[in-house]
Coordinates of C-alpha atoms and ligand atoms in Angstrom, one line a residue:
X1205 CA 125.7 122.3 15.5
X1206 CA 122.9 124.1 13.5
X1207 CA 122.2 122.2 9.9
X1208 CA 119.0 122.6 8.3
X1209 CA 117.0 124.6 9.9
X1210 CA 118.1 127.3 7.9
X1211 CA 116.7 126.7 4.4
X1212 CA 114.8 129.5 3.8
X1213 CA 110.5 130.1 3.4
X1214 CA 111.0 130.0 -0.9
X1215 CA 113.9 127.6 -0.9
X1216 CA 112.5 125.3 -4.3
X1217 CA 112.9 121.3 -4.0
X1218 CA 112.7 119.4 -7.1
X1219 CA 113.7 116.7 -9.2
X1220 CA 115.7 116.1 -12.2
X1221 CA 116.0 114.4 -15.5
X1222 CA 116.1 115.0 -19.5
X1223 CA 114.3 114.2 -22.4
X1224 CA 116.6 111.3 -24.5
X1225 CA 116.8 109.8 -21.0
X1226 CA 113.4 109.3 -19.9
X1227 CA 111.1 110.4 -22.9
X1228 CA 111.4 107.4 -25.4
X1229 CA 109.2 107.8 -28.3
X1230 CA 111.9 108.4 -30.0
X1231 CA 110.3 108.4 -33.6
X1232 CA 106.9 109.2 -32.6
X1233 CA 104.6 112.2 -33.9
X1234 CA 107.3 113.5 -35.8
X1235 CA 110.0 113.3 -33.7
X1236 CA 113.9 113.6 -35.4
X1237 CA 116.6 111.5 -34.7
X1238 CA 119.2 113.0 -32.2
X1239 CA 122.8 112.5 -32.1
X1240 CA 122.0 111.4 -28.3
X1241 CA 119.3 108.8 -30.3
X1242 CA 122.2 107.7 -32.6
X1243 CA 125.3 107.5 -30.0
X1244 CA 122.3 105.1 -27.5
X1245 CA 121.1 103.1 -30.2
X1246 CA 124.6 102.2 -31.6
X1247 CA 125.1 100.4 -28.6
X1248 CA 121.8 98.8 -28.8
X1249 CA 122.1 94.8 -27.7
X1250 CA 124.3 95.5 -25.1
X1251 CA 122.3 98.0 -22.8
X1252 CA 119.0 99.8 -23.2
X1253 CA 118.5 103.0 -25.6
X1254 CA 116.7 105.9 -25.9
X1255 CA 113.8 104.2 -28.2
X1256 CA 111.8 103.8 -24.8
X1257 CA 114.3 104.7 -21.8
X1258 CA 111.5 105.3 -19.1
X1259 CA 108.6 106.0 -21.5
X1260 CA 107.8 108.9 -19.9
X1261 CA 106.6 109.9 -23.0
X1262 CA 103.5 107.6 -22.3
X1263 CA 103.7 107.9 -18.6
X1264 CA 103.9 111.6 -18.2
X1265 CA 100.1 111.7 -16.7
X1266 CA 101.1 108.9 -14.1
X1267 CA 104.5 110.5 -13.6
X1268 CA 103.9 113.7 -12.9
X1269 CA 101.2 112.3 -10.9
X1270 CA 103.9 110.5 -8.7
X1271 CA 105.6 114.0 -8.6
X1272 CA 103.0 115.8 -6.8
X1273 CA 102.8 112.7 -4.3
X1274 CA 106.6 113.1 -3.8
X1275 CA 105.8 116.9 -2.9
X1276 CA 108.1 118.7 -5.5
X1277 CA 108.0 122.5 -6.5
X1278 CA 110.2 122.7 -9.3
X1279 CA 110.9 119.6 -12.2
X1280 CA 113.9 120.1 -13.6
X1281 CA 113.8 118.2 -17.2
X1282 CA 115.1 119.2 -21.0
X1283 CA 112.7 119.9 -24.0
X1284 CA 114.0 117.4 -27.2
X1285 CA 115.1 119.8 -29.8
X1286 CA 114.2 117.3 -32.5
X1287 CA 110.5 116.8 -30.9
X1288 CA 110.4 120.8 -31.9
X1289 CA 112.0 121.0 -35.1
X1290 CA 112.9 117.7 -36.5
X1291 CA 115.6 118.7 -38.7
X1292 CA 117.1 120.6 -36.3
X1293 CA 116.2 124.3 -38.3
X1294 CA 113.4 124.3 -40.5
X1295 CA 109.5 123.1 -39.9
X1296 CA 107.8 123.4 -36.3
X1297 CA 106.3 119.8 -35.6
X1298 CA 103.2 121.4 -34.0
X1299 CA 103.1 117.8 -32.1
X1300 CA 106.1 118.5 -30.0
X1301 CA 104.4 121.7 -29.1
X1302 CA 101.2 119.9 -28.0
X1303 CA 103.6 117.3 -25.9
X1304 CA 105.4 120.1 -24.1
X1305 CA 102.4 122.0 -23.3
X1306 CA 100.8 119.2 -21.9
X1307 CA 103.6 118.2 -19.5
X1308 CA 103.9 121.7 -18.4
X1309 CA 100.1 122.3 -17.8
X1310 CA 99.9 119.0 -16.2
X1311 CA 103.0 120.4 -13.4
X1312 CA 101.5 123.3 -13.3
X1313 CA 98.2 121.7 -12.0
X1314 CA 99.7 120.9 -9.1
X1315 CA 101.7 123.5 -8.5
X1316 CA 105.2 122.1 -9.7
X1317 CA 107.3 124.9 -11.3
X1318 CA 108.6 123.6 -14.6
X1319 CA 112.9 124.7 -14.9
X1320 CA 113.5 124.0 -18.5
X1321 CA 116.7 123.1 -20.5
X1322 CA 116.9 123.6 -24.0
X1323 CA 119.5 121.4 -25.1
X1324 CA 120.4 118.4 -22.5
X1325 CA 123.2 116.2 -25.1
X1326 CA 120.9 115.6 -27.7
X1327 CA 121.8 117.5 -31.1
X1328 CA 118.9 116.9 -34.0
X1329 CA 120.9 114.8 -35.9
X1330 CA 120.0 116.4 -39.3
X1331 CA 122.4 119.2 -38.2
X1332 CA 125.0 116.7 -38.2
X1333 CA 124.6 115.6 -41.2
X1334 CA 124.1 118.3 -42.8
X1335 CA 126.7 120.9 -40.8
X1336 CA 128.8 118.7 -39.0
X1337 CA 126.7 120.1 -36.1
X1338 CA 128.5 122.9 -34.4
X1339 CA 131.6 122.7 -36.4
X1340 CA 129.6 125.2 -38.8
X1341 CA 128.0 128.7 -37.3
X1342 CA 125.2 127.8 -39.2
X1343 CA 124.1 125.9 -36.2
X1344 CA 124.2 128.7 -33.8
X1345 CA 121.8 130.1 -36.5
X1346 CA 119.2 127.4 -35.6
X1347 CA 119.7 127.0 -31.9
X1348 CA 118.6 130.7 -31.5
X1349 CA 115.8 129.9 -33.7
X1350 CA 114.8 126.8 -31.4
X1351 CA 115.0 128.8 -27.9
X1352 CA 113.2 131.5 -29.6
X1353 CA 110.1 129.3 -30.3
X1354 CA 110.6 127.5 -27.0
X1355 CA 110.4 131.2 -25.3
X1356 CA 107.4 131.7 -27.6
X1357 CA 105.7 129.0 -27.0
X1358 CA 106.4 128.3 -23.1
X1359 CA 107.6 131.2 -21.5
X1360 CA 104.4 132.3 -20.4
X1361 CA 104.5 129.7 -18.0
X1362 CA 108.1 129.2 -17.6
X1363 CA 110.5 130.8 -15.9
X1364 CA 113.6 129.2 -15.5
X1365 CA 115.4 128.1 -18.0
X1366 CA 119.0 126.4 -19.1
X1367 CA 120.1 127.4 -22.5
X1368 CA 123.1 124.2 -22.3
X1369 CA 123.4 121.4 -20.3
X1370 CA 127.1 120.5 -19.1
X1371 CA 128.2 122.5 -22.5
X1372 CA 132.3 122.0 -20.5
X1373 CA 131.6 118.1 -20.2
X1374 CA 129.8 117.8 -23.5
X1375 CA 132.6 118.9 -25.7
X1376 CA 134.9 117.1 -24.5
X1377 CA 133.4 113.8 -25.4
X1378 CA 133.7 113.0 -29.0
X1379 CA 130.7 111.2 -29.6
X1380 CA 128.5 113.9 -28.3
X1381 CA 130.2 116.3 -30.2
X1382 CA 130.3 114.1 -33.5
X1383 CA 134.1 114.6 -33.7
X1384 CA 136.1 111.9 -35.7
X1385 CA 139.3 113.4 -36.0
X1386 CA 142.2 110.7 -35.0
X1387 CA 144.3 113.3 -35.5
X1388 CA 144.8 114.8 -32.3
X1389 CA 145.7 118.5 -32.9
X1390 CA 142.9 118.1 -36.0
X1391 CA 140.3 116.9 -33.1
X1392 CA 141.1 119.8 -30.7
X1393 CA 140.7 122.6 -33.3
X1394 CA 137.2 121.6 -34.0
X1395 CA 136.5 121.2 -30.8
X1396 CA 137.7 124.8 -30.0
X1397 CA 135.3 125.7 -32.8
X1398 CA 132.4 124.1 -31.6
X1399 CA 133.1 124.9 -27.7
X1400 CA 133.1 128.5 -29.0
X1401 CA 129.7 128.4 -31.3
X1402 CA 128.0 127.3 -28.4
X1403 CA 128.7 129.9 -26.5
X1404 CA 127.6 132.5 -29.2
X1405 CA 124.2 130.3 -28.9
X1406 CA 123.8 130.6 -25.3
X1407 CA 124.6 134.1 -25.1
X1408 CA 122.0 134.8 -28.2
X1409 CA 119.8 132.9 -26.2
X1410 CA 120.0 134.6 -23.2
X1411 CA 119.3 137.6 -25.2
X1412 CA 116.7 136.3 -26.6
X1413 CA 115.1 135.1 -23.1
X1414 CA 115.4 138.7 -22.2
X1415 CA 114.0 140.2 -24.9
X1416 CA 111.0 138.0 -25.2
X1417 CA 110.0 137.0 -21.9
X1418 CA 108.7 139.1 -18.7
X1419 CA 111.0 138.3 -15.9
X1420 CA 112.3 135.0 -17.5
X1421 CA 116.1 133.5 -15.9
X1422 CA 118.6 132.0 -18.1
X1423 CA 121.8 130.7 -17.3
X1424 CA 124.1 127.6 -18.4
X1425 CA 123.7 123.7 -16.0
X1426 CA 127.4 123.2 -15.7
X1427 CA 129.2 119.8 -14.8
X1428 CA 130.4 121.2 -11.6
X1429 CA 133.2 119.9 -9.3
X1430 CA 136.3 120.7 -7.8
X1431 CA 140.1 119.3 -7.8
X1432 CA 142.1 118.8 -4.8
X1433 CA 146.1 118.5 -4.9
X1434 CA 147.5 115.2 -4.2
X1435 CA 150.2 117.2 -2.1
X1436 CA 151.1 120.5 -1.1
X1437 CA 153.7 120.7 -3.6
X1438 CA 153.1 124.0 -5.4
X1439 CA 153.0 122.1 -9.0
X1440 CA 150.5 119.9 -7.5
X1441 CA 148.1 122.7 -6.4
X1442 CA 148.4 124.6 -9.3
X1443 CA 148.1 121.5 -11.6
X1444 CA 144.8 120.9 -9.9
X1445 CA 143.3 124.4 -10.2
X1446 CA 144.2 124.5 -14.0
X1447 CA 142.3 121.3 -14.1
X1448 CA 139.2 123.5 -12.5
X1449 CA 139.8 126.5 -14.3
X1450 CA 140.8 124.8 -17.9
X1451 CA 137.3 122.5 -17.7
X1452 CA 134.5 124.6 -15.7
X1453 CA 135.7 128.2 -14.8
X1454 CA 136.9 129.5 -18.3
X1455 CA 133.7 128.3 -19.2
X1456 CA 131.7 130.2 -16.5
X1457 CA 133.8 133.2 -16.9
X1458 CA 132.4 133.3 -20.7
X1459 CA 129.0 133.0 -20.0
X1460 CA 129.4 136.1 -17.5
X1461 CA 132.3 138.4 -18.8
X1462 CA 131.5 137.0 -22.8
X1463 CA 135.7 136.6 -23.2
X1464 CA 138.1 134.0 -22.9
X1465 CA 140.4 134.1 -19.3
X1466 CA 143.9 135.1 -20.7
X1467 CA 145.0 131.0 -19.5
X1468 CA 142.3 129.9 -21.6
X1469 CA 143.2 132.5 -24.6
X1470 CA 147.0 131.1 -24.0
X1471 CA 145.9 127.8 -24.2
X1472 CA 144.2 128.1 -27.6
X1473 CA 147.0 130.3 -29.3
X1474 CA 150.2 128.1 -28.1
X1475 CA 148.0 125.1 -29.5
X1476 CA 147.3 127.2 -32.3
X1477 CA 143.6 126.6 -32.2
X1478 CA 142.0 129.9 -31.7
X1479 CA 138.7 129.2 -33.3
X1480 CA 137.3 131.6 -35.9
X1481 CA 135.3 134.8 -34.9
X1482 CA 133.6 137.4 -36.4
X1483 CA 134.3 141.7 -34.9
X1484 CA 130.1 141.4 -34.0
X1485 CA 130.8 138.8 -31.7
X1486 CA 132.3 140.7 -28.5
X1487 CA 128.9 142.5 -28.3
X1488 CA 127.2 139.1 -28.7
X1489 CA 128.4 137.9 -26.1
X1490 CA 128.9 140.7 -23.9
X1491 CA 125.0 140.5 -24.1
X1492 CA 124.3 137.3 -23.3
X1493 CA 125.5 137.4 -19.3
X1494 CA 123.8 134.3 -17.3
X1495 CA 121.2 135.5 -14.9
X1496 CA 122.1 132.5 -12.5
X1497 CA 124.0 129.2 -12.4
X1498 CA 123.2 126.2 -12.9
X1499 CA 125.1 123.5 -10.7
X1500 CA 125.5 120.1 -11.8
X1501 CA 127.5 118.3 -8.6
X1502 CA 128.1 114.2 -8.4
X1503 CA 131.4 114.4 -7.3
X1504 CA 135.1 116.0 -6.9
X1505 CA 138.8 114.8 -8.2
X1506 CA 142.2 114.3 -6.9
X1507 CA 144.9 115.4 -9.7
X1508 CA 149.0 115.6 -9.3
X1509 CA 151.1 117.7 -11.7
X1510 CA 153.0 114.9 -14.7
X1511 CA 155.5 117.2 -16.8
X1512 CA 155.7 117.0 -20.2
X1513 CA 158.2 115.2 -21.2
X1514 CA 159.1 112.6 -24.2
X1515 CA 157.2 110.0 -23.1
X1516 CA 154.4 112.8 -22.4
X1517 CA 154.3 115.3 -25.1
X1518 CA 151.6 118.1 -24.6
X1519 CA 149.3 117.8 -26.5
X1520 CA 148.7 114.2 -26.9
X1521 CA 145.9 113.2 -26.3
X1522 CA 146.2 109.3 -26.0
X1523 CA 148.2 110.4 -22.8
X1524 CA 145.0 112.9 -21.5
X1525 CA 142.1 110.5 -21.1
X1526 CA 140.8 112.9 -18.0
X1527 CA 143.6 115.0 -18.1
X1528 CA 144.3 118.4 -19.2
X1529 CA 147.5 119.8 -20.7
X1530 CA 147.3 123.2 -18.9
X1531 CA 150.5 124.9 -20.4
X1532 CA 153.5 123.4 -22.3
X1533 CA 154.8 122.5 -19.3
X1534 CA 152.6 119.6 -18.6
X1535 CA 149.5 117.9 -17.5
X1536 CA 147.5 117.3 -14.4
X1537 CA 147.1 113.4 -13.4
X1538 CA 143.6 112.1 -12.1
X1539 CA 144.5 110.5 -9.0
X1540 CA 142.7 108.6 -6.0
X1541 CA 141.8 110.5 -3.3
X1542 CA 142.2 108.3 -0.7
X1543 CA 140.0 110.2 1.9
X1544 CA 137.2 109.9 0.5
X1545 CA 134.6 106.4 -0.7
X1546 CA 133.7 106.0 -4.1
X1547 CA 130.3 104.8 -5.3
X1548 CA 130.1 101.4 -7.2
X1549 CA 130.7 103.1 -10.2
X1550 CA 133.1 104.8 -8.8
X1551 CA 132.5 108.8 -8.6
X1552 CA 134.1 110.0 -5.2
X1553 CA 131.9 111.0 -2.5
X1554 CA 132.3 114.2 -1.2
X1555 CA 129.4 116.8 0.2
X1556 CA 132.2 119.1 1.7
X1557 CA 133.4 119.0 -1.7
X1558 CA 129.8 120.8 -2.7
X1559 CA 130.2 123.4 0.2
X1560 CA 133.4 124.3 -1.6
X1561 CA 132.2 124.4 -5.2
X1562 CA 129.1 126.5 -4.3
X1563 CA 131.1 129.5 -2.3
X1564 CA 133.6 129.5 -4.7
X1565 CA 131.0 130.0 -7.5
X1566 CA 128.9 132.3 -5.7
X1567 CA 132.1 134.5 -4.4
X1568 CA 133.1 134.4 -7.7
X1569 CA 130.1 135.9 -9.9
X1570 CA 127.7 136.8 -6.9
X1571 CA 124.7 135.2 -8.8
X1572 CA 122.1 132.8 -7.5
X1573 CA 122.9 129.4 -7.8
X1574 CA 120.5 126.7 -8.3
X1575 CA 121.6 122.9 -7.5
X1576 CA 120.0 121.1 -11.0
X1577 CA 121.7 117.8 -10.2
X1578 CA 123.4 115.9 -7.5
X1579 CA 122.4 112.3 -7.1
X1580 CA 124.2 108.8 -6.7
X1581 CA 124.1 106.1 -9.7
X1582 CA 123.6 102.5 -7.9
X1583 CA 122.3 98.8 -9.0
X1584 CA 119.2 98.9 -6.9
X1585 CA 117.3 95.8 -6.1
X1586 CA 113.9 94.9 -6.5
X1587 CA 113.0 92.7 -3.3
X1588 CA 110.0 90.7 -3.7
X1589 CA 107.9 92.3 -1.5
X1590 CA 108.5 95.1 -4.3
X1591 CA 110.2 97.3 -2.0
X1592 CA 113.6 99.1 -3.1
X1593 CA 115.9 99.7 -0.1
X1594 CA 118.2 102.8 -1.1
X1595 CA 119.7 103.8 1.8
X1596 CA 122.9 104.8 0.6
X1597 CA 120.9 106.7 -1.9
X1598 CA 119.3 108.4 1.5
X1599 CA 123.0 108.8 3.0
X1600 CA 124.5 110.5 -0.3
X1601 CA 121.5 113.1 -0.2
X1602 CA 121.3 113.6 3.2
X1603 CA 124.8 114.4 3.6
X1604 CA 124.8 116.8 0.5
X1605 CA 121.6 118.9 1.8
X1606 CA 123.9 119.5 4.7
X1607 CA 126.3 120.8 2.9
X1608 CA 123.5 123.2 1.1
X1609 CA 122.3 124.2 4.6
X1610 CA 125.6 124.9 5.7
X1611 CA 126.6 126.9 2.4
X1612 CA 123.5 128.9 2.9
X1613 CA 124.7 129.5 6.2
X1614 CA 128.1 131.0 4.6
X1615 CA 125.8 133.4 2.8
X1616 CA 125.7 131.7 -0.6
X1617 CA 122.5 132.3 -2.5
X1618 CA 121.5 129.0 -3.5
X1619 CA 117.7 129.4 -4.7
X1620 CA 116.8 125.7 -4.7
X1621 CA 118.0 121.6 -4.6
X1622 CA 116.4 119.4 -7.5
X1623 CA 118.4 116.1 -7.5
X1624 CA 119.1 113.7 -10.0
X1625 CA 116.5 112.0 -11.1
X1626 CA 113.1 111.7 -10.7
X1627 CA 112.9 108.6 -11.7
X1628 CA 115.0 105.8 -13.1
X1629 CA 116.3 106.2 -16.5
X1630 CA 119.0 106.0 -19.2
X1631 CA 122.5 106.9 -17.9
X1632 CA 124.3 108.9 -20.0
X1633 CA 126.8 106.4 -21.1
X1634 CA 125.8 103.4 -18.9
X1635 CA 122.2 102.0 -19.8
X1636 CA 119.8 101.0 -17.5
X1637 CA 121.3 99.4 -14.6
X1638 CA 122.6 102.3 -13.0
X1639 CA 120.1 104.1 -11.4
X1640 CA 119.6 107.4 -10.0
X1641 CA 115.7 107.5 -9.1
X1642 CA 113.5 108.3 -6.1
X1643 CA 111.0 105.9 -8.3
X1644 CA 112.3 102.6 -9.7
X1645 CA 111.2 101.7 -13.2
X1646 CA 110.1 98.4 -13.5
X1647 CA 113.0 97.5 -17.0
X1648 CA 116.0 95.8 -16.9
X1649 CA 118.6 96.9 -20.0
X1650 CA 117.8 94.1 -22.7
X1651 CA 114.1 93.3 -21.1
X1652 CA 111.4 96.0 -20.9
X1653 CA 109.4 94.2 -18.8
X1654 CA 106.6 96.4 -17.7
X1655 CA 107.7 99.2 -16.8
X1656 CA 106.2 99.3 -13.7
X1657 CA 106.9 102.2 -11.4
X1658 CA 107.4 101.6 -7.8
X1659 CA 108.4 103.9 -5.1
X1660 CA 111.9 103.2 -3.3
X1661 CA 112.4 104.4 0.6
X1662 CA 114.3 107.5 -1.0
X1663 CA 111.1 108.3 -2.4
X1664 CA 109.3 108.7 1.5
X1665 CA 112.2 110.1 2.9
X1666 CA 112.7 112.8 0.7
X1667 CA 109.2 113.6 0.9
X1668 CA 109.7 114.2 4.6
X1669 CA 112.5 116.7 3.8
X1670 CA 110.8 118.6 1.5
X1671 CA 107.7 118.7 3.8
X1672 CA 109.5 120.2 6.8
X1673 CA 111.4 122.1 4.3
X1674 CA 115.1 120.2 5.5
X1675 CA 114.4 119.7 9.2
X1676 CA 114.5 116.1 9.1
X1677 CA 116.8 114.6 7.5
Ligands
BG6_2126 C1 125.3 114.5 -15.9 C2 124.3 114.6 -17.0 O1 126.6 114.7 -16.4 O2 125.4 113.4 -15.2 C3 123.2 113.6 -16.9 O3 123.8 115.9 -17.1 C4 123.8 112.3 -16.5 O4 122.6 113.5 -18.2 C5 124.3 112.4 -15.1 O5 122.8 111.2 -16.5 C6 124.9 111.2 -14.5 O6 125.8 110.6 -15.3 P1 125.7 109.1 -15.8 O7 126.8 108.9 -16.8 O8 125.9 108.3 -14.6 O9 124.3 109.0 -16.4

């Protein structure tokens, strides 16, 4: 059977991260605090923060360093809209500038394309404060301010960029989002709000990409994956494409027809949260059409159809945890697929599962696609001959190239693979342990150590696929 030799002359290997993950510094030259900065450092005592993370912020030289040896053409990584403009909107901290212009000079030296998201989680936390972030349009206001300096200031040298990263995971995790609300009809209203302010954002920054910058991409990094029935019941299936279409594709389908899906505008009117919008919008975000997608793939789900019924009332959330009320009739389940292995922390492992996601997005909208993360979170261990033995790091990436060779194959544009991450650093929600890296930074959680970096054998065997371009795998 033919796999790889099929990845085209320009296909572009990378590597991942984002700024409150790896940067640290998180108060230095100016720097504001970031809701990403305030959600990490609550939990502070029990798991490492964003304070240092992987110092990359001090390391940059030695890291990008490390990324030449590994043999990557693009770095996929997020500027810290805080490091730009602390309070989220007003003064330019000319030292976040400097910072940004160094680590891209520095990739460009060796030839490493920089791909550059805008916002990766990490709201300036004055905008909070001051706005109740994007409860309030005012904070639409400023992001377009932000990527317009960003564009300014970089897009000379940048080309791809990512207005919003995983904007259809984000909101629906309070904390990110700053919402409080117990009050579950109270909490999905202002999330409606918010979900729909930043799409205004990204599509006034897509306009803005296009109107400032010669030949510059834009286009949203979206938590991609897709849901498989548990049966072949027909409530089943359809319970597991609303959970698909209800969390990623109405979401898509905004950021390239600039309107709601009529399941999606259903949805918000028989919940009665239609969020407010102004008659200038429509042209707004008819506008602001993505140039390319994105993709952002760990993993896909198993779901069953639960009707609503008194123990399950729609529309309660202490009942949807992962699940999605998709009409009034009821809700789609999360269940175990039982055909595929889980990883330790339990995300099930499934390439074919990224064969699917990228033909159906690519038949869908016809754009290019670009993979921005795929990766596998593991406890690694240091042995003490300072090696790092990731070979089920090796199997999850080798198994999910072949599934981009093969979708290339089905005629699916997909312009490049930069998996997740670089190099070790803060999970989202899980601290240090759990790592993602070809390079293994020397911390543990509550012990910095010295933040050694060391290569693991991911790190030499991806080098050997992105030297023979995929051949060997
Ligand atoms: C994506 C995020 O959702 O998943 C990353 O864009 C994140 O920021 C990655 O780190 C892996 O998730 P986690 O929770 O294991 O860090």
């Amino acid at each position: 059977m033919k796999t790889t030799e099929q990845f085209p002359k320009n296909f572009l290997w990378g590597a991942s991260s984002s700024a409150f993950q790896i940067e640290g510094g998180w108060e230095e030259d100016g720097k504001g605090m970031t809701v990403a900065d305030y959600n990490s450092v609550k939990r502070s005592g029990r798991q490492a923060d964003s304070k240092v993370a992987s110092d990359f912020y001090h390391h940059w030289r030695e890291d990008i360093a490390l990324m030449k040896e590994l043999g990557i053409q693009i770095y996929r990584f997020s500027i810290a809209w805080a490091r730009i403009l602390p309070d989220g909107e007003g003064r330019i901290n000319q030292a976040g500038i400097d910072f940004y212009n160094k680590v891209i000079d520095g990739l460009l030296e060796y030839n490493i394309q920089p791909v550059v998201t805008l916002y990766h989680f990490d709201l300036p936390y004055a905008l909070v404060e001051k706005y109740n972030g994007w409860a309030d349009r005012r904070c639409v206001d400023a992001f377009e301010r932000y990527a317009k300096v960003c564009f300014s200031e970089f897009g000379d040298r940048v080309k791809y960029w990512q207005a919003i990263n995983e904007q259809n995971l984000m909101i629906r995790v309070d904390e990110r989002m700053n919402i409080k609300e117990s009050d579950a009809w109270r909490a999905d209203k202002l999330r409606a709000q918010m979900d729909y302010h930043m799409f205004l954002a990204h599509a006034l920054a897509t306009k803005a990409c296009h109107d400032i910058g010669k030949g510059m991409k834009i286009g949203p990094a979206v938590s991609s994956t897709c849901t498989y029935p548990l049966t072949n019941k027909p409530e089943d299936v359809w319970a597991a494409r609303m959970n698909d279409y209800m969390k990623t594709v109405y979401c898509l389908d905004m950021h390239y027809y600039g309107k709601y899906p009529g399941y999606y505008m259903r949805y918000l009117k028989e919940r009665d949260i239609v969020p407010a919008m102004q008659d200038s919008d429509k042209e707004i975000l008819k506008a602001g059409r993505m140039d390319y997608i994105a993709v952002n793939y760990y993993r896909t789900l198993c779901a069953s159809y639960l009707p609503a019924d008194e123990g399950h009332p729609v529309g309660m959330r202490e009942f949807r945890g992962n699940e999605v009320d998709f009409d009034q009739y009821g809700y789609c389940r999360d269940e175990k697929n039982t055909n595929l292995k889980a990883s330790e922390y339990g995300a099930q492992i499934d390439p074919m599962g990224l064969r699917i996601v990228l033909n159906d997005y690519y038949s869908r909208y016809q754009l290019p696609l670009l993979i921005t993360e795929n990766g596998l979170g593991a406890a690694d261990v240091l042995t003490e001959e300072e090696k790092i033995h990731d070979y089920y790091r090796i199997d999850y990436l080798r198994t999910h190239i072949k599934a981009c060779a093969l979708a290339i194959e089905d005629g699916v544009e997909l312009m490049g693979y930069s998996p997740w991450s670089f190099m070790d650093l803060l999970s989202s929600h899980q601290g240090f342990a759990k790592r993602y890296g070809f390079v293994y930074v020397n911390r543990e959680d509550m012990d910095q150590k010295d933040l050694r970096r060391i290569k693991k054998d991911s790190f030499f065997w991806y080098q050997n696929v992105i030297r023979t371009n995929g051949e060997k795998l």
